[in-house]
PDB file of C-alpha atoms in Angstrom:
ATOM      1  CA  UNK F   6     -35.352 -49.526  -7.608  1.00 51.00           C
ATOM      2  CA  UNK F   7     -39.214 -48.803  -6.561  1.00 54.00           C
ATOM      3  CA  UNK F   8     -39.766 -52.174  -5.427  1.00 52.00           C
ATOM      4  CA  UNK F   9     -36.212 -51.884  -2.920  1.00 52.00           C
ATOM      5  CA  UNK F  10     -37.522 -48.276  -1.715  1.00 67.00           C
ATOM      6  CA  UNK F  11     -38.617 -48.850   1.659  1.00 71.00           C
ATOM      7  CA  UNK F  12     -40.762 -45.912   2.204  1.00 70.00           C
ATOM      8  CA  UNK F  13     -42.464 -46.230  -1.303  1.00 73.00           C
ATOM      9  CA  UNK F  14     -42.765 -50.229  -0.111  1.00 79.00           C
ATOM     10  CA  UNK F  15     -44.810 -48.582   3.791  1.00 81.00           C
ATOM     11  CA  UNK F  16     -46.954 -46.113   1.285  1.00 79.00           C
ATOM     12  CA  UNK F  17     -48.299 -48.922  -0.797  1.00 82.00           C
ATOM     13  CA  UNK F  18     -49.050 -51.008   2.545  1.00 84.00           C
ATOM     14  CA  UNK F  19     -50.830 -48.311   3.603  1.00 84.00           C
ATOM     15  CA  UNK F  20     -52.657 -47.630   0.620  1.00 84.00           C
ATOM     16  CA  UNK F  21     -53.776 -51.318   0.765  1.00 85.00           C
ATOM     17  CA  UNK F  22     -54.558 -51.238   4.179  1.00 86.00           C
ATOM     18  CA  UNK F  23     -56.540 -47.986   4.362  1.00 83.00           C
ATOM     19  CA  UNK F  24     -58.808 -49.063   1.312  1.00 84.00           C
ATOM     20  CA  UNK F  25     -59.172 -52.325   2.635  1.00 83.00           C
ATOM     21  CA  UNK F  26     -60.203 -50.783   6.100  1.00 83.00           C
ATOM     22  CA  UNK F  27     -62.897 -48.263   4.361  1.00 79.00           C
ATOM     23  CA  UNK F  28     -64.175 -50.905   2.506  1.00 75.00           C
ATOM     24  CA  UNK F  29     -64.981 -52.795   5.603  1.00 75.00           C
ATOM     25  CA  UNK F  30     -65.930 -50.300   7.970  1.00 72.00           C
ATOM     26  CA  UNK F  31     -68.220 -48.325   5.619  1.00 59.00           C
ATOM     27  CA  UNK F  32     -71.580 -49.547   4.030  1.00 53.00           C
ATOM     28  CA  UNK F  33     -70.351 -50.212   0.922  1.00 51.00           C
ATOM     29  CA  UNK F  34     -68.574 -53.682   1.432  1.00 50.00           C
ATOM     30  CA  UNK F  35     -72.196 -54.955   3.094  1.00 54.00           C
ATOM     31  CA  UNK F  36     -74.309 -52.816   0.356  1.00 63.00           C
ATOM     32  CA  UNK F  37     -72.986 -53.457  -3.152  1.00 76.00           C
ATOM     33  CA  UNK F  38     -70.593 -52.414  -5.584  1.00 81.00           C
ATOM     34  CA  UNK F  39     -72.151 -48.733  -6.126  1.00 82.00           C
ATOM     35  CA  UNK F  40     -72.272 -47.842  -2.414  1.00 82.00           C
ATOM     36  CA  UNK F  41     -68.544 -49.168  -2.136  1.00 86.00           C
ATOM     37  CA  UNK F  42     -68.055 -47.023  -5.402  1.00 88.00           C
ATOM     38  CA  UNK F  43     -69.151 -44.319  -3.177  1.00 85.00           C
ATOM     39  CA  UNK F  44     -67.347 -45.051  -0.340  1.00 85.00           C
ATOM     40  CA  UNK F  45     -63.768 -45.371  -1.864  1.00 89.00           C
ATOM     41  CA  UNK F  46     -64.103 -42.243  -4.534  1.00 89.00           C
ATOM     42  CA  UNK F  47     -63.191 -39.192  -2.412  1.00 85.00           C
ATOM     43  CA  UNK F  48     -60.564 -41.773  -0.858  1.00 86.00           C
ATOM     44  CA  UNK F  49     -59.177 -42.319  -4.504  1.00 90.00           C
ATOM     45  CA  UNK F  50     -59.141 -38.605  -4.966  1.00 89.00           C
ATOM     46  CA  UNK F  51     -57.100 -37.811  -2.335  1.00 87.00           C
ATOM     47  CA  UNK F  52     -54.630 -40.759  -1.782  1.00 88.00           C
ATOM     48  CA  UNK F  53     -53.475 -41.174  -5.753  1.00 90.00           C
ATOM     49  CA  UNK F  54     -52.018 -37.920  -5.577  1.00 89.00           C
ATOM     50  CA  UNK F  55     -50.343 -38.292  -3.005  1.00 87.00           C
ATOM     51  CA  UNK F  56     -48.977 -41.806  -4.140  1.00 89.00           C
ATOM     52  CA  UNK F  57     -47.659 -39.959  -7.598  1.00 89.00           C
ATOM     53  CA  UNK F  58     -46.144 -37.807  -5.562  1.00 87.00           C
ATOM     54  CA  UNK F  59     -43.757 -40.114  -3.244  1.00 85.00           C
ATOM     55  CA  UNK F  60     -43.637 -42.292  -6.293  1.00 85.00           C
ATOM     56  CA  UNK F  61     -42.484 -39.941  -9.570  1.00 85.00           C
ATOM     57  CA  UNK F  62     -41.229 -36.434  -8.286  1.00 82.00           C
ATOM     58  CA  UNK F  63     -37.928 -37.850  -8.146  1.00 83.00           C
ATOM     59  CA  UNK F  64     -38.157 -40.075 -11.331  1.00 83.00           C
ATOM     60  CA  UNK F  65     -35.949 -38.145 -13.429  1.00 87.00           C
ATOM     61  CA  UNK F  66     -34.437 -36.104 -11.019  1.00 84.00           C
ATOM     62  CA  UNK F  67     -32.542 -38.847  -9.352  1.00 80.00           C
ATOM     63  CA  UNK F  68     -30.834 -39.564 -12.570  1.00 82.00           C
ATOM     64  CA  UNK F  69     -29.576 -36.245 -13.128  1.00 84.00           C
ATOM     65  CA  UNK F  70     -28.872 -35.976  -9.378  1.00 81.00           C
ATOM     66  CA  UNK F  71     -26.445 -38.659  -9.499  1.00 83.00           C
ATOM     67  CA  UNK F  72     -24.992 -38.155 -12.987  1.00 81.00           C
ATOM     68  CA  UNK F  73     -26.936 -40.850 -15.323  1.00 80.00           C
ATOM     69  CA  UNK F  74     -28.790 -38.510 -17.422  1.00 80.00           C
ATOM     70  CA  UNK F  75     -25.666 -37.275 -18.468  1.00 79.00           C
ATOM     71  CA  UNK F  76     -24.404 -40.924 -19.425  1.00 83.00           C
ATOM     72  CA  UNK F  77     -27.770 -41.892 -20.833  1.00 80.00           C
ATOM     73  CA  UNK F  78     -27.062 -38.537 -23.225  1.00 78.00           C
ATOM     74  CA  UNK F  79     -23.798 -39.619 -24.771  1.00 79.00           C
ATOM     75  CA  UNK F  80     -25.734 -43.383 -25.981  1.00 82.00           C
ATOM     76  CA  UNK F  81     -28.291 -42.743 -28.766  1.00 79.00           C
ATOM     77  CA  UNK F  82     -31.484 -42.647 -26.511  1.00 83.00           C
ATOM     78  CA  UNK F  83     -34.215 -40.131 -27.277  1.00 88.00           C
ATOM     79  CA  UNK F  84     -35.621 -37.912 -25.136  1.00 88.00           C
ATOM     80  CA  UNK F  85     -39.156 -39.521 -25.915  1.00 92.00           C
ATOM     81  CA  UNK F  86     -37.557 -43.085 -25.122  1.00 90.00           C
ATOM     82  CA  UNK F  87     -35.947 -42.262 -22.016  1.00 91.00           C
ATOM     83  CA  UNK F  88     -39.006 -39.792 -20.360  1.00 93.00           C
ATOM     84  CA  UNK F  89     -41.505 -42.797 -21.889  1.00 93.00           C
ATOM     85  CA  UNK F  90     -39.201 -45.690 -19.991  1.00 92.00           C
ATOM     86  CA  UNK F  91     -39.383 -43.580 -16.929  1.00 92.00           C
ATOM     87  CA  UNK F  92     -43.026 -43.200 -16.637  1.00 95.00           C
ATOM     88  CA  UNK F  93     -43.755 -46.608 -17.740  1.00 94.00           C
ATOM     89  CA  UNK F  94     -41.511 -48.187 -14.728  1.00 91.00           C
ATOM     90  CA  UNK F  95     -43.452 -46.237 -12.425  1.00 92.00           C
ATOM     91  CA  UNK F  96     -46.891 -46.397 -13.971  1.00 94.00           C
ATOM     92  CA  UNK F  97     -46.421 -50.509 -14.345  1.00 93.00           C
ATOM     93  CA  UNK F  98     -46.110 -50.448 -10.010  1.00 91.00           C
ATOM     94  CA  UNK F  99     -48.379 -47.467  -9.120  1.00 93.00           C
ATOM     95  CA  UNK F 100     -51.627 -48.844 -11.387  1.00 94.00           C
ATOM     96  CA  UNK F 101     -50.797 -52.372  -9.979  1.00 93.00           C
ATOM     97  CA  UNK F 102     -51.194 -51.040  -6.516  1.00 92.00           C
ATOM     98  CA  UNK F 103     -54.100 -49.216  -6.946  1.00 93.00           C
ATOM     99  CA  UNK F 104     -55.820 -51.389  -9.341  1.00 94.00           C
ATOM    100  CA  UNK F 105     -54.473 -54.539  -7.705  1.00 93.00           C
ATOM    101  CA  UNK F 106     -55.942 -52.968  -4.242  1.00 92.00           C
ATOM    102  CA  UNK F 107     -59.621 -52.173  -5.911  1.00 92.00           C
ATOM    103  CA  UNK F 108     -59.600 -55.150  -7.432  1.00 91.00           C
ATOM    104  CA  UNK F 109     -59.219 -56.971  -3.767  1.00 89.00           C
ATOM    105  CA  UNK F 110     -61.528 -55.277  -1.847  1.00 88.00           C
ATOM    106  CA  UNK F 111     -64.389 -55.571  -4.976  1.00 86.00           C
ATOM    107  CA  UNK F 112     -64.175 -59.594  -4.616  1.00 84.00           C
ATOM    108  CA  UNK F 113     -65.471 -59.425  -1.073  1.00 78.00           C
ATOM    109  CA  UNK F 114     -69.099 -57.510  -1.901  1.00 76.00           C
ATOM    110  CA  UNK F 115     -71.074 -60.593  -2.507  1.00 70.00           C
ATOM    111  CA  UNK F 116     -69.669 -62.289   0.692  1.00 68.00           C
ATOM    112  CA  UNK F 117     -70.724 -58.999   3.077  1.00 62.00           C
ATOM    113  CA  UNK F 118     -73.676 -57.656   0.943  1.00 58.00           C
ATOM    114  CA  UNK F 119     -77.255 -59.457   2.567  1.00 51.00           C
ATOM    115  CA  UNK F 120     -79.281 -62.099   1.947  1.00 48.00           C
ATOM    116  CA  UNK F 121     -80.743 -60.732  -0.488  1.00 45.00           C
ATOM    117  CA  UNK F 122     -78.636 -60.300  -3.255  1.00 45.00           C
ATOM    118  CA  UNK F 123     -78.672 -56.558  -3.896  1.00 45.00           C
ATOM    119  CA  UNK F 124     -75.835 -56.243  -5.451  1.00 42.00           C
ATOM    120  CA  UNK F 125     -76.810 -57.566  -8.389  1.00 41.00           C
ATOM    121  CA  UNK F 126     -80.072 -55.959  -8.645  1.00 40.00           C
ATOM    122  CA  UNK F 127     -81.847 -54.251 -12.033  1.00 40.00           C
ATOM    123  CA  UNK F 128     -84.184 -52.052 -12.051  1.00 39.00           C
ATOM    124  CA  UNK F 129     -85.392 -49.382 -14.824  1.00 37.00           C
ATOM    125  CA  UNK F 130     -82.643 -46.560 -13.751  1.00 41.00           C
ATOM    126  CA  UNK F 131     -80.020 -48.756 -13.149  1.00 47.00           C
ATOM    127  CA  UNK F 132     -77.735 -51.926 -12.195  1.00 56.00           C
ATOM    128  CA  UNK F 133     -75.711 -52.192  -8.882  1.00 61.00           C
ATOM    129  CA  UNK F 134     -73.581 -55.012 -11.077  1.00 72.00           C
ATOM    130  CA  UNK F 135     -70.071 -55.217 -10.729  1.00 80.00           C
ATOM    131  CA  UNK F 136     -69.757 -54.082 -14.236  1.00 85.00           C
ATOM    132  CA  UNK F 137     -70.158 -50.636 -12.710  1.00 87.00           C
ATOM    133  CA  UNK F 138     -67.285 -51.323  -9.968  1.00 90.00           C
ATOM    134  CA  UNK F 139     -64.956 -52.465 -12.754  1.00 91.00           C
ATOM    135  CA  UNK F 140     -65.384 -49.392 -14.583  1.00 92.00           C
ATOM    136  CA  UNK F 141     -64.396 -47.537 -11.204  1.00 94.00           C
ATOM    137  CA  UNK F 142     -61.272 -49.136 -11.510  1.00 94.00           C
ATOM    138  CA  UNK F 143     -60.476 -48.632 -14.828  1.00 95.00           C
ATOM    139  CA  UNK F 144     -61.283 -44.830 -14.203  1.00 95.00           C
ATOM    140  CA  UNK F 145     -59.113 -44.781 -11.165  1.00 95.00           C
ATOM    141  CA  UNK F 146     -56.360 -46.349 -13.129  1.00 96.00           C
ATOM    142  CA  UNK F 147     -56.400 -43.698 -15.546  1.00 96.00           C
ATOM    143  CA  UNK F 148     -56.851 -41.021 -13.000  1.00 96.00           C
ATOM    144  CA  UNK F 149     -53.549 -42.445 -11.741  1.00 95.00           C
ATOM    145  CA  UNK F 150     -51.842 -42.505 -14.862  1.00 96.00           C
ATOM    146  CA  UNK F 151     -52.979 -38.796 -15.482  1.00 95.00           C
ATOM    147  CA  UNK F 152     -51.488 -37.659 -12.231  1.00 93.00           C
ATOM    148  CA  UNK F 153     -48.370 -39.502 -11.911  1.00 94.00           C
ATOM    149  CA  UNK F 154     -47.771 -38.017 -15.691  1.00 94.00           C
ATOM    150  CA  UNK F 155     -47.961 -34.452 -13.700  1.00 91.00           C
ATOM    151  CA  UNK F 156     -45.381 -35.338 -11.754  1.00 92.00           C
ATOM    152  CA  UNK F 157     -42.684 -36.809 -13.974  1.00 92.00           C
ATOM    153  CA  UNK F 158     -43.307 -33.296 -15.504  1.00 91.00           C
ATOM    154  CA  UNK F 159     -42.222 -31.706 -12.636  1.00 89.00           C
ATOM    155  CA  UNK F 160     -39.605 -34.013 -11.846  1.00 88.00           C
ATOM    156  CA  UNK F 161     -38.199 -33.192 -15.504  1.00 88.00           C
ATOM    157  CA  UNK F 162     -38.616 -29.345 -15.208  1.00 86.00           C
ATOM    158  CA  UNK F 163     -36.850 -29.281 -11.840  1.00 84.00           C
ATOM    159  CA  UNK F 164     -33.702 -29.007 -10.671  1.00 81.00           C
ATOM    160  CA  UNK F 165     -33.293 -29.679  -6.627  1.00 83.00           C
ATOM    161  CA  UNK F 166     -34.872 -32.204  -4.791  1.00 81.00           C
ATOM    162  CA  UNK F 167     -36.676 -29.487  -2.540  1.00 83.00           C
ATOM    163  CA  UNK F 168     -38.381 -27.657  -5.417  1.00 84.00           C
ATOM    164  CA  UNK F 169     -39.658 -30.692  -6.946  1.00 80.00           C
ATOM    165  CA  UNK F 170     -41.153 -31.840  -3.130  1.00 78.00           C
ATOM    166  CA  UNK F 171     -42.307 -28.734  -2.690  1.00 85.00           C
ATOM    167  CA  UNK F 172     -43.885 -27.899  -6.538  1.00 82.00           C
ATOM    168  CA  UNK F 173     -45.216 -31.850  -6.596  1.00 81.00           C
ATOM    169  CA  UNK F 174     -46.717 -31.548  -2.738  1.00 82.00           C
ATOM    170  CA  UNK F 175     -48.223 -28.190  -4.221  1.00 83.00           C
ATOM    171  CA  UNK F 176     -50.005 -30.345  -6.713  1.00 79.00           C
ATOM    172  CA  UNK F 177     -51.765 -32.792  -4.826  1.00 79.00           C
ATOM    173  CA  UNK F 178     -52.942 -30.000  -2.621  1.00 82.00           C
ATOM    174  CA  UNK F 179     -54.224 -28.190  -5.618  1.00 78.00           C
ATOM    175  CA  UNK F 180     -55.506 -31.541  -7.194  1.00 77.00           C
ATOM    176  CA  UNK F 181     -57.480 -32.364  -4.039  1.00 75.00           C
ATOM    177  CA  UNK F 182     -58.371 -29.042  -2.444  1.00 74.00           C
ATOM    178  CA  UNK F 183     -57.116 -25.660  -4.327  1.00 67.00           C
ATOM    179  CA  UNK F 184     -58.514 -26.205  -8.149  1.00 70.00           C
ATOM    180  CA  UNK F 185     -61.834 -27.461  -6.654  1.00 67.00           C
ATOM    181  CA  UNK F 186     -62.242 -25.147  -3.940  1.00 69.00           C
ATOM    182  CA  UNK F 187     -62.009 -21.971  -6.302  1.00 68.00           C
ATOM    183  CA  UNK F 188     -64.352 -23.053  -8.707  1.00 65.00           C
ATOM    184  CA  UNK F 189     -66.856 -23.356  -5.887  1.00 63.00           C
ATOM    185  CA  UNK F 190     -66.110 -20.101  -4.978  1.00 64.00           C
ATOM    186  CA  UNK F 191     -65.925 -18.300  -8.136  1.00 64.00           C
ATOM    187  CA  UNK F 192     -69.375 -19.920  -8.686  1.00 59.00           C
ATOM    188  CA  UNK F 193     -70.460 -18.808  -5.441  1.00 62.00           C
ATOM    189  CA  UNK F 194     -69.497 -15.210  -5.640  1.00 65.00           C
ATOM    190  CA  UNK F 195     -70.863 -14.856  -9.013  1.00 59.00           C
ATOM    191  CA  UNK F 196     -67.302 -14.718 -10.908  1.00 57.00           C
ATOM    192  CA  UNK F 197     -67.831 -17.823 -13.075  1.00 60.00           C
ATOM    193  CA  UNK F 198     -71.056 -18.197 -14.964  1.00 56.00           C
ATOM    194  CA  UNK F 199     -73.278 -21.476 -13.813  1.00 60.00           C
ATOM    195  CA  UNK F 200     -73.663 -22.342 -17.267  1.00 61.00           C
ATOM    196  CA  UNK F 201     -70.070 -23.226 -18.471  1.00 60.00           C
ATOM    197  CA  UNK F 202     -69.511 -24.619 -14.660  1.00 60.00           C
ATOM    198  CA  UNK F 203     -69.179 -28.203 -16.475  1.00 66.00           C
ATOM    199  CA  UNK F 204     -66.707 -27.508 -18.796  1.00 71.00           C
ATOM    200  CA  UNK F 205     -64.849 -25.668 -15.652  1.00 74.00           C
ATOM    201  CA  UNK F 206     -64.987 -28.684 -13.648  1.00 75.00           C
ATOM    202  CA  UNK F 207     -63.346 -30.733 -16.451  1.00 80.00           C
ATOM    203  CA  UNK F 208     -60.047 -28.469 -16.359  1.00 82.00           C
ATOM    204  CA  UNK F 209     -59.397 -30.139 -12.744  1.00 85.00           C
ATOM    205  CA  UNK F 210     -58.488 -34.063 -13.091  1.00 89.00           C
ATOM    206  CA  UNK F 211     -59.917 -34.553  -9.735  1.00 89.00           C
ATOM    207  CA  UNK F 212     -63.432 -33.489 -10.715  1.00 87.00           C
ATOM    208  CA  UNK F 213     -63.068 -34.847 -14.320  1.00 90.00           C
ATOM    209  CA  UNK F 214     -62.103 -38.040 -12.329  1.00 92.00           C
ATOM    210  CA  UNK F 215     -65.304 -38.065 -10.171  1.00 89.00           C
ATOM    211  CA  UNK F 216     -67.484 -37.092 -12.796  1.00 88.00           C
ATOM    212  CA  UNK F 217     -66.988 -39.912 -15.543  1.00 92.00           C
ATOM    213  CA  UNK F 218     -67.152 -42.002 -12.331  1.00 91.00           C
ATOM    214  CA  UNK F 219     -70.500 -40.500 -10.876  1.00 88.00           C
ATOM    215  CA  UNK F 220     -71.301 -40.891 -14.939  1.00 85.00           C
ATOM    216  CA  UNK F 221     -70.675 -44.374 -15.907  1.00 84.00           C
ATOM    217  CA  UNK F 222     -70.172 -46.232 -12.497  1.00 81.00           C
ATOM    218  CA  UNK F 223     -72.178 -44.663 -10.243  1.00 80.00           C
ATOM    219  CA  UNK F 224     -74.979 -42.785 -12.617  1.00 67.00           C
ATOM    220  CA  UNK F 225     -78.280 -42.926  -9.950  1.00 53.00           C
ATOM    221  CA  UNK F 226     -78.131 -42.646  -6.365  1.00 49.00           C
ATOM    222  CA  UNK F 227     -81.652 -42.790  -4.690  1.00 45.00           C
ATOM    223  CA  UNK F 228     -83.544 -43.243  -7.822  1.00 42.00           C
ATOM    224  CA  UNK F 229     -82.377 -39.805  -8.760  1.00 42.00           C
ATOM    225  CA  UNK F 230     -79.700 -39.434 -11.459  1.00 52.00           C
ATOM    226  CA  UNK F 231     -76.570 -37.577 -10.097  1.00 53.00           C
ATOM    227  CA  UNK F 232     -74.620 -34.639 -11.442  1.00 54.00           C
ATOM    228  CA  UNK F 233     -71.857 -35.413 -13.151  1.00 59.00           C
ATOM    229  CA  UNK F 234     -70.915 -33.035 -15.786  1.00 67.00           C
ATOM    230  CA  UNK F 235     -70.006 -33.571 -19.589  1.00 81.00           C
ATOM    231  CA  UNK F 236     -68.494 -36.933 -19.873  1.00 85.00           C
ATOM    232  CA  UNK F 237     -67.054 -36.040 -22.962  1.00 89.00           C
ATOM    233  CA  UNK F 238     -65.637 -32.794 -21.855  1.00 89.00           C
ATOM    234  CA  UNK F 239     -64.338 -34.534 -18.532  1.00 90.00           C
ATOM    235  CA  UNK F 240     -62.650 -37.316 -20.924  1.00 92.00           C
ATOM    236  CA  UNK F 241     -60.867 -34.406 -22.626  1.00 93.00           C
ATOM    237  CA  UNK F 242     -59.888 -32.699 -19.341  1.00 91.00           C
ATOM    238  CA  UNK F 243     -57.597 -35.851 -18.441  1.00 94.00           C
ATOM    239  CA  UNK F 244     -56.240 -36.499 -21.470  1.00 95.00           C
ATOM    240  CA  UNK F 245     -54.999 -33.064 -22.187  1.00 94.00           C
ATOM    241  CA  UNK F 246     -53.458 -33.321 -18.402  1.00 93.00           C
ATOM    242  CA  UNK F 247     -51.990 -36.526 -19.552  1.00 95.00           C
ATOM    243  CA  UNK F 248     -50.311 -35.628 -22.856  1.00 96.00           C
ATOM    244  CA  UNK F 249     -49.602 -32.355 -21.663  1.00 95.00           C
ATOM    245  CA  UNK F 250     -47.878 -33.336 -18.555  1.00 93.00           C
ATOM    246  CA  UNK F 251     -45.797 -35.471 -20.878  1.00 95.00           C
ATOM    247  CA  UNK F 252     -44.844 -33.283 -23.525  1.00 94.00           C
ATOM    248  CA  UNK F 253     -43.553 -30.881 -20.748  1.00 92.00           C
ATOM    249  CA  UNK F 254     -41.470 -33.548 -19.159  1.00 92.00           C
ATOM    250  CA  UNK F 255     -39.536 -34.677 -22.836  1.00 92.00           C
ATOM    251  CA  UNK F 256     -39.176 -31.244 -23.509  1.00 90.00           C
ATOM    252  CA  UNK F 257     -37.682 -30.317 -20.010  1.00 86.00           C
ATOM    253  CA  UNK F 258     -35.912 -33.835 -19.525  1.00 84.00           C
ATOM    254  CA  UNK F 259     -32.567 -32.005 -21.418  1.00 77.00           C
ATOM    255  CA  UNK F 260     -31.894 -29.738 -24.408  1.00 66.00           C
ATOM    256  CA  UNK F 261     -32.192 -30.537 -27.604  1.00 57.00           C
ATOM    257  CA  UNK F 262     -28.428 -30.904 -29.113  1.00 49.00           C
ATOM    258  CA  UNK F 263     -27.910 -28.592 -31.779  1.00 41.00           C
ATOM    259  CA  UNK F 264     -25.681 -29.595 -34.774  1.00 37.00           C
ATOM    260  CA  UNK F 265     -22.181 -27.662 -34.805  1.00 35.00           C
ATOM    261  CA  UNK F 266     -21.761 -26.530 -39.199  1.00 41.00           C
ATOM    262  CA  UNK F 267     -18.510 -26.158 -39.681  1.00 37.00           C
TER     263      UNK F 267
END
């Protein structure tokens, strides 16, 4: 059904396309893995999102649009079974695009990157290896998995096609703007306290996302080592999104059927 979609079929072309084009255009195709690291994170951020959205906010609405979920109810399917098939379909195609895309642009860093082989070079604060660009991926795989997980959830807690646009489209603005932006502020105007400003940032998956990747695949920039948080905490922040998000969507998916006594 996904694969047959054509709109989903132009977003993923896109997707490639755009990441291939940033790769190229940007220093971090002719600099190394960690500059290209650089380059594509704030693209990551803001494109997944939108991806989960066009490709799960109508996962399990479209079933109970058209009458299936009320089929699937009279077989003996589980609630867990059928939300878990659901998210797994559209996980399987959405982390092979991203991953798939990542993965593409990654191979051509030797080729661009000069003469002189940065891109493999060690020194005492770090490596520029592709280790650390493989670990990008990974993270932005499970960044995707985290946010398409949202979205079933709202696909399973809605009802109409226009509140589940409009509550998942609310999301990815939140996810790449809203959540973000108020922290600043509150931090700014003196409303949230500096010192638990780390374990604030790990409530939003976007900045949980780009710390454990500023952490682990990025970690100095300019000999200096960046700010990135709590791993730990920011680890935490995406899986409670994840299970969460998933608990909400096989409770929501239908009610529980309650045993008539006679």
């Amino acid at each position: 059904m996904i694969v047959r979609t054509p709109a989903l079929l132009a977003l993923a072309a896109a997707f490639a396309a755009s990441v291939g084009g940033v790769a190229w255009a940007g220093t971090g195709g002719g600099g190394g893995f960690v500059p290209l690291t650089l380059d594509l994170l704030t693209f990551v951020e803001v494109l997944v999102p939108l991806l989960a959205v066009a490709f799960g906010y109508r996962s399990i609405l479209g079933d109970r649009r058209t009458g299936e979920l009320d089929v699937l109810r009279t077989f003996d399917v589980s609630r867990v079974a059928y939300v878990g098939g659901v998210y797994l379909g559209r996980a399987l195609v959405l982390v092979s695009l991203v991953v798939g895309t990542l993965l593409f642009v990654g191979l051509f860093v030797p080729f661009l990157t000069a003469d002189i082989p940065t891109f493999l070079a060690v020194n005492a604060a770090a490596a520029d290896s592709g280790v650390r660009y493989v670990r990008f991926v990974a993270l932005s795989a499970a960044f995707t998995l985290v946010v398409l997980a949202v979205t079933v959830g709202i696909s399973a807690a809605t009802r109409t096609v226009r509140t589940a646009f409009a509550l998942a489209l609310a999301l990815a603005v939140a996810l790449v703007l809203g959540i973000d932006t108020a922290l600043v502020a509150g931090l700014a105007g003196g409303v949230l306290a500096e010192d638990g400003f780390a374990a604030l940032l790990a409530l939003s998956p976007n900045s949980a996302f780009r710390g454990l990747v500023l952490s682990s695949a990025v970690g100095v920039v300019g000999g200096a080592e960046v700010a990135a948080g709590k791993p730990l905490l920011n680890g935490v922040g995406l899986l409670v999104w994840w299970t969460g998000s998933l608990a909400v969507a096989i409770w929501r998916v239908w009610p529980a059927v309650e045993s008539i006594e006679e």
